[in-house]
CSV table of N, CA and C in Angstrom, one decimal:
chain,number,residue,atom,x,y,z
A,1,MET,N,87.2,-131.1,-94.5
A,1,MET,CA,86.2,-131.4,-93.4
A,1,MET,C,86.4,-132.7,-92.7
A,2,THR,N,86.0,-132.8,-91.7
A,2,THR,CA,86.1,-134.0,-90.5
A,2,THR,C,85.2,-135.1,-91.0
A,3,HIS,N,85.2,-136.1,-90.6
A,3,HIS,CA,84.4,-137.3,-91.0
A,3,HIS,C,83.0,-137.1,-89.8
A,4,THR,N,83.0,-136.2,-88.8
A,4,THR,CA,82.2,-136.0,-88.0
A,4,THR,C,81.3,-135.1,-88.7
A,5,SER,N,81.6,-134.1,-89.2
A,5,SER,CA,80.6,-133.3,-89.7
A,5,SER,C,80.1,-134.0,-91.2
A,6,ASP,N,80.9,-134.8,-92.0
A,6,ASP,CA,80.2,-135.5,-93.0
A,6,ASP,C,79.3,-136.0,-92.7
A,7,ARG,N,79.2,-136.9,-91.3
A,7,ARG,CA,78.2,-137.9,-90.9
A,7,ARG,C,76.8,-137.0,-90.4
A,8,THR,N,77.1,-135.7,-89.9
A,8,THR,CA,76.1,-135.0,-89.6
A,8,THR,C,75.6,-134.7,-90.6
A,9,ARG,N,76.1,-134.0,-91.8
A,9,ARG,CA,75.7,-133.5,-93.1
A,9,ARG,C,74.6,-134.7,-93.4
A,10,LEU,N,75.3,-136.0,-93.8
A,10,LEU,CA,74.1,-137.1,-94.0
A,10,LEU,C,73.0,-137.5,-93.2
A,11,TRP,N,73.0,-137.2,-91.9
A,11,TRP,CA,71.7,-137.3,-90.9
A,11,TRP,C,71.0,-136.2,-91.1
A,12,THR,N,71.4,-134.9,-91.4
A,12,THR,CA,70.6,-133.9,-91.5
A,12,THR,C,69.8,-134.2,-93.2
A,13,LEU,N,70.9,-134.6,-93.8
A,13,LEU,CA,70.2,-134.7,-95.3
A,13,LEU,C,69.0,-135.8,-95.1
A,14,ALA,N,69.3,-137.1,-94.5
A,14,ALA,CA,68.1,-138.2,-94.4
A,14,ALA,C,67.3,-137.7,-94.0
A,15,ALA,N,67.2,-137.1,-92.6
A,15,ALA,CA,65.9,-136.5,-91.7
A,15,ALA,C,65.4,-135.6,-92.7
A,16,GLY,N,66.0,-134.5,-93.3
A,16,GLY,CA,65.1,-133.8,-94.3
A,16,GLY,C,64.5,-134.3,-95.1
A,17,GLY,N,65.2,-135.1,-96.0
A,17,GLY,CA,64.6,-135.9,-97.0
A,17,GLY,C,63.5,-136.7,-96.8
A,18,ALA,N,63.4,-137.3,-95.9
A,18,ALA,CA,62.6,-138.3,-95.0
A,18,ALA,C,61.2,-137.4,-94.7
A,19,ALA,N,61.3,-136.3,-94.1
A,19,ALA,CA,60.2,-135.4,-94.0
A,19,ALA,C,59.4,-135.1,-95.1
A,20,LEU,N,60.3,-134.6,-95.8
A,20,LEU,CA,59.7,-133.9,-97.5
A,20,LEU,C,59.0,-135.2,-98.0
A,21,MET,N,60.0,-136.4,-98.0
A,21,MET,CA,59.0,-137.3,-98.7
A,21,MET,C,57.7,-138.0,-98.0
A,22,LEU,N,57.6,-137.9,-96.6
A,22,LEU,CA,56.4,-138.4,-95.9
A,22,LEU,C,55.5,-137.5,-95.8
A,23,GLY,N,55.9,-136.2,-95.9
A,23,GLY,CA,54.7,-135.4,-96.4
A,23,GLY,C,54.3,-135.0,-97.6
A,24,ALA,N,55.1,-135.5,-98.8
A,24,ALA,CA,54.7,-135.8,-99.9
A,24,ALA,C,53.5,-136.7,-99.9
A,25,TRP,N,53.9,-138.1,-99.6
A,25,TRP,CA,53.2,-139.1,-99.6
A,25,TRP,C,51.6,-138.7,-98.8
A,26,LEU,N,51.9,-138.2,-97.2
A,26,LEU,CA,50.1,-137.7,-96.6
A,26,LEU,C,49.4,-137.0,-97.9
A,27,ALA,N,50.1,-136.1,-98.4
A,27,ALA,CA,49.3,-135.3,-99.3
A,27,ALA,C,48.9,-136.1,-100.4
A,28,TYR,N,49.5,-137.0,-101.4
A,28,TYR,CA,49.4,-137.7,-102.1
A,28,TYR,C,47.8,-138.7,-101.6
A,29,TRP,N,48.1,-139.1,-100.8
A,29,TRP,CA,47.2,-140.0,-100.4
A,29,TRP,C,46.1,-139.5,-99.7
A,30,TRP,N,46.1,-138.2,-99.2
A,30,TRP,CA,44.9,-137.4,-98.7
A,30,TRP,C,44.1,-137.2,-99.9
A,31,LEU,N,44.8,-136.6,-100.7
A,31,LEU,CA,43.9,-136.3,-102.2
A,31,LEU,C,43.0,-137.6,-102.7
A,32,ALA,N,43.9,-138.6,-103.0
A,32,ALA,CA,43.7,-139.8,-103.8
A,32,ALA,C,42.4,-140.6,-102.7
A,33,TYR,N,42.4,-140.9,-101.8
A,33,TYR,CA,41.5,-141.8,-100.8
A,33,TYR,C,40.2,-140.9,-100.8
A,34,PRO,N,39.1,-142.2,-101.2
A,34,PRO,CA,37.8,-141.2,-101.1
A,34,PRO,C,37.2,-141.3,-100.2
A,35,ARG,N,36.6,-140.1,-99.8
A,35,ARG,CA,35.9,-140.1,-98.2
A,35,ARG,C,34.3,-140.0,-98.4
A,36,HIS,N,33.8,-140.2,-99.2
A,36,HIS,CA,32.3,-140.4,-99.7
A,36,HIS,C,31.5,-139.0,-99.0
A,37,GLU,N,31.8,-137.8,-99.0
A,37,GLU,CA,31.3,-136.6,-98.6
A,37,GLU,C,30.3,-136.1,-99.7
A,38,VAL,N,29.5,-135.3,-99.1
A,38,VAL,CA,28.7,-134.3,-100.5
A,38,VAL,C,29.7,-133.6,-101.1
A,39,CYS,N,30.0,-133.3,-102.3
A,39,CYS,CA,31.1,-132.3,-102.9
A,39,CYS,C,30.4,-131.6,-103.8
A,40,ALA,N,31.1,-130.3,-104.0
A,40,ALA,CA,30.6,-129.2,-104.6
A,40,ALA,C,30.9,-129.8,-106.2
A,41,MET,N,30.2,-129.1,-107.1
A,41,MET,CA,30.9,-129.7,-108.8
A,41,MET,C,32.0,-128.6,-109.1
A,42,LYS,N,33.3,-128.9,-108.4
A,42,LYS,CA,34.0,-128.1,-109.0
A,42,LYS,C,35.4,-128.9,-109.5
A,43,LEU,N,36.1,-128.2,-110.4
A,43,LEU,CA,37.4,-128.8,-110.9
A,43,LEU,C,38.4,-128.4,-110.8
A,44,PRO,N,39.5,-128.9,-110.2
A,44,PRO,CA,39.7,-130.2,-110.0
A,44,PRO,C,38.9,-130.4,-108.8
A,45,ALA,N,38.2,-131.9,-108.5
A,45,ALA,CA,37.8,-132.1,-107.1
A,45,ALA,C,38.4,-131.7,-106.1
A,46,PRO,N,37.8,-131.7,-104.8
A,46,PRO,CA,38.7,-131.5,-103.8
A,46,PRO,C,39.0,-132.7,-103.3
A,47,ALA,N,40.0,-132.4,-102.2
A,47,ALA,CA,40.3,-134.0,-101.9
A,47,ALA,C,39.3,-134.7,-101.1
A,48,GLY,N,39.2,-136.3,-101.6
A,48,GLY,CA,38.3,-137.2,-101.1
A,48,GLY,C,37.1,-137.0,-101.7
A,49,CYS,N,36.8,-136.3,-102.9
A,49,CYS,CA,35.8,-136.2,-103.4
A,49,CYS,C,35.7,-137.1,-104.8
A,50,SER,N,37.0,-137.6,-105.3
A,50,SER,CA,37.1,-138.4,-106.5
A,50,SER,C,37.0,-139.8,-106.4
A,51,SER,N,36.3,-140.4,-107.4
A,51,SER,CA,36.7,-141.7,-107.1
A,51,SER,C,37.7,-142.4,-107.0
A,52,LEU,N,38.2,-143.6,-107.2
A,52,LEU,CA,39.4,-144.3,-107.2
A,52,LEU,C,40.4,-144.0,-108.6
A,53,ALA,N,40.0,-143.0,-109.0
A,53,ALA,CA,40.8,-142.8,-110.4
A,53,ALA,C,41.9,-142.1,-109.9
A,54,ARG,N,42.2,-141.3,-108.7
A,54,ARG,CA,43.3,-140.7,-108.3
A,54,ARG,C,44.3,-141.8,-107.7
A,55,THR,N,44.2,-143.2,-107.4
A,55,THR,CA,45.0,-144.2,-106.8
A,55,THR,C,46.0,-144.5,-107.4
A,56,PRO,N,45.9,-144.7,-109.1
A,56,PRO,CA,46.9,-145.5,-109.7
A,56,PRO,C,48.2,-144.1,-109.9
A,57,VAL,N,47.7,-142.6,-109.7
A,57,VAL,CA,48.8,-141.5,-109.6
A,57,VAL,C,49.1,-141.4,-108.6
A,58,ALA,N,48.5,-141.4,-107.5
A,58,ALA,CA,49.3,-141.4,-106.3
A,58,ALA,C,50.3,-142.6,-106.0
A,59,THR,N,50.2,-143.6,-106.5
A,59,THR,CA,50.9,-145.0,-106.4
A,59,THR,C,52.1,-144.5,-107.1
A,60,PHE,N,52.0,-144.3,-108.3
A,60,PHE,CA,53.1,-144.0,-109.4
A,60,PHE,C,54.1,-143.0,-108.6
A,61,TRP,N,53.6,-141.7,-108.0
A,61,TRP,CA,54.2,-140.7,-107.6
A,61,TRP,C,54.9,-141.0,-106.3
A,62,THR,N,54.2,-142.1,-105.3
A,62,THR,CA,54.8,-142.5,-104.2
A,62,THR,C,55.8,-143.4,-104.6
A,63,VAL,N,55.8,-143.9,-105.7
A,63,VAL,CA,57.1,-145.1,-106.1
A,63,VAL,C,58.2,-143.9,-106.4
A,64,VAL,N,58.0,-142.9,-107.1
A,64,VAL,CA,59.0,-142.0,-107.9
A,64,VAL,C,59.9,-141.1,-106.7
A,65,THR,N,58.8,-140.6,-105.6
A,65,THR,CA,59.5,-139.9,-104.5
A,65,THR,C,60.3,-141.0,-103.5
A,66,GLY,N,59.7,-142.0,-103.3
A,66,GLY,CA,60.7,-143.2,-102.7
A,66,GLY,C,61.8,-143.4,-103.3
A,67,THR,N,62.2,-143.4,-104.6
A,67,THR,CA,63.2,-143.9,-105.2
A,67,THR,C,63.9,-142.9,-105.2
A,68,LEU,N,63.7,-141.7,-105.3
A,68,LEU,CA,64.6,-140.3,-105.6
A,68,LEU,C,64.8,-140.4,-104.1
A,69,TYR,N,64.6,-140.6,-103.1
A,69,TYR,CA,64.8,-140.6,-101.8
A,69,TYR,C,66.1,-141.5,-101.4
A,70,ALA,N,65.6,-142.8,-101.8
A,70,ALA,CA,66.6,-144.1,-101.7
A,70,ALA,C,67.9,-143.3,-102.6
A,71,ALA,N,67.9,-143.0,-103.6
A,71,ALA,CA,68.8,-142.8,-104.9
A,71,ALA,C,69.9,-141.6,-103.9
A,72,THR,N,69.1,-140.6,-103.3
A,72,THR,CA,69.6,-139.4,-102.7
A,72,THR,C,70.5,-140.1,-101.5
A,73,LEU,N,70.2,-141.1,-100.8
A,73,LEU,CA,70.6,-141.7,-99.5
A,73,LEU,C,71.9,-142.4,-99.8
A,74,LEU,N,71.8,-143.3,-100.9
A,74,LEU,CA,73.0,-143.8,-101.3
A,74,LEU,C,73.9,-143.0,-101.8
A,75,LEU,N,73.7,-141.9,-102.7
A,75,LEU,CA,74.7,-141.2,-103.3
A,75,LEU,C,75.2,-140.4,-102.2
A,76,ALA,N,74.5,-140.0,-100.9
A,76,ALA,CA,75.3,-139.3,-99.9
A,76,ALA,C,76.2,-140.4,-99.3
A,77,ALA,N,75.7,-141.6,-99.0
A,77,ALA,CA,76.7,-142.6,-98.5
A,77,ALA,C,77.8,-142.7,-99.3
A,78,TRP,N,77.8,-142.7,-100.5
A,78,TRP,CA,79.0,-143.2,-101.3
A,78,TRP,C,79.9,-141.7,-101.7
A,79,ARG,N,79.3,-140.8,-101.7
A,79,ARG,CA,80.2,-139.6,-101.7
A,79,ARG,C,79.9,-138.4,-100.6
A,80,PRO,N,80.4,-138.7,-99.6
A,80,PRO,CA,80.1,-137.9,-98.1
A,80,PRO,C,80.9,-136.8,-98.1
A,81,GLY,N,81.9,-136.6,-98.8
A,81,GLY,CA,82.6,-135.4,-98.5
A,81,GLY,C,82.3,-134.1,-99.5
A,82,ARG,N,81.5,-134.4,-100.3
A,82,ARG,CA,81.2,-133.4,-101.5
A,82,ARG,C,79.7,-132.7,-100.9
A,83,ARG,N,79.8,-131.1,-101.6
A,83,ARG,CA,78.5,-130.5,-101.5
A,83,ARG,C,77.8,-130.3,-102.3
A,84,TRP,N,77.4,-131.4,-102.6
A,84,TRP,CA,76.5,-132.1,-103.9
A,84,TRP,C,74.9,-131.9,-103.2
A,85,TRP,N,74.7,-131.9,-102.2
A,85,TRP,CA,73.5,-132.2,-101.2
A,85,TRP,C,72.4,-131.4,-101.6
A,86,PHE,N,72.5,-130.2,-102.3
A,86,PHE,CA,71.3,-129.5,-102.6
A,86,PHE,C,70.7,-130.2,-103.9
A,87,ALA,N,71.2,-130.3,-104.8
A,87,ALA,CA,71.0,-131.1,-106.1
A,87,ALA,C,70.0,-132.1,-106.1
A,88,PRO,N,70.2,-133.1,-105.4
A,88,PRO,CA,69.1,-134.4,-105.1
A,88,PRO,C,68.1,-133.9,-104.3
A,89,LEU,N,68.2,-133.1,-103.0
A,89,LEU,CA,67.0,-132.6,-102.5
A,89,LEU,C,66.2,-131.9,-102.9
A,90,PHE,N,66.6,-131.0,-104.0
A,90,PHE,CA,65.8,-129.9,-105.0
A,90,PHE,C,65.0,-130.7,-105.7
A,91,GLY,N,65.7,-131.7,-106.2
A,91,GLY,CA,65.0,-132.9,-107.2
A,91,GLY,C,64.0,-133.6,-106.9
A,92,LEU,N,64.2,-134.0,-105.2
A,92,LEU,CA,63.0,-135.0,-104.3
A,92,LEU,C,61.8,-133.6,-104.3
A,93,PHE,N,62.6,-132.5,-103.8
A,93,PHE,CA,61.5,-131.3,-103.6
A,93,PHE,C,60.3,-131.1,-105.0
A,94,LEU,N,61.3,-130.9,-106.1
A,94,LEU,CA,60.5,-130.9,-107.3
A,94,LEU,C,59.3,-132.0,-107.6
A,95,SER,N,60.1,-133.4,-107.4
A,95,SER,CA,59.2,-134.4,-107.4
A,95,SER,C,57.8,-134.4,-106.6
A,96,ALA,N,58.1,-133.8,-105.5
A,96,ALA,CA,56.7,-134.0,-104.6
A,96,ALA,C,55.8,-132.8,-105.0
A,97,VAL,N,56.2,-131.7,-105.3
A,97,VAL,CA,55.4,-130.6,-105.9
A,97,VAL,C,54.6,-131.2,-106.9
A,98,CYS,N,55.2,-131.7,-108.0
A,98,CYS,CA,55.1,-132.2,-109.3
A,98,CYS,C,54.0,-133.4,-109.1
A,99,GLY,N,54.3,-134.0,-108.3
A,99,GLY,CA,53.2,-135.5,-107.8
A,99,GLY,C,52.1,-134.9,-107.3
A,100,TYR,N,52.2,-134.0,-106.3
A,100,TYR,CA,51.0,-133.4,-105.9
A,100,TYR,C,50.0,-132.6,-106.9
A,101,PHE,N,50.4,-132.0,-107.6
A,101,PHE,CA,49.6,-131.5,-108.4
A,101,PHE,C,49.0,-132.4,-109.7
A,102,ALA,N,49.6,-133.5,-110.1
A,102,ALA,CA,49.2,-134.6,-110.9
A,102,ALA,C,48.4,-135.4,-110.2
A,103,VAL,N,48.6,-135.3,-108.9
A,103,VAL,CA,47.4,-136.4,-108.1
A,103,VAL,C,46.1,-135.3,-108.1
A,104,LEU,N,46.1,-134.4,-107.8
A,104,LEU,CA,45.3,-133.2,-107.8
A,104,LEU,C,44.3,-133.2,-108.8
A,105,HIS,N,45.2,-133.1,-110.2
A,105,HIS,CA,44.2,-133.1,-111.6
A,105,HIS,C,44.2,-134.3,-112.0
A,106,ALA,N,44.3,-135.4,-111.2
A,106,ALA,CA,43.9,-137.0,-111.9
A,106,ALA,C,42.8,-137.0,-112.3
């Protein structure tokens, strides 16, 4: 592989990972931020219906996904020529999904 294709792959990984991470963060905080509207009595509470109990869980998963994204970028810069990119990106995806359900059921 050439140096240009490695750089292109790194930027593609960075953009895809950033979109995944930011989407997860938006979902976490959409669920965690109380909006004080009248809510139906159902569990888990719909987005915006809970008190601030979801805030620590959303903060934790924000830090986890941000750290995984940073580790993915560092690994990509350290080993640019390898076809390893699927594993860390899949790990980031799994943490985003697990974080969403953790915040939802907090």
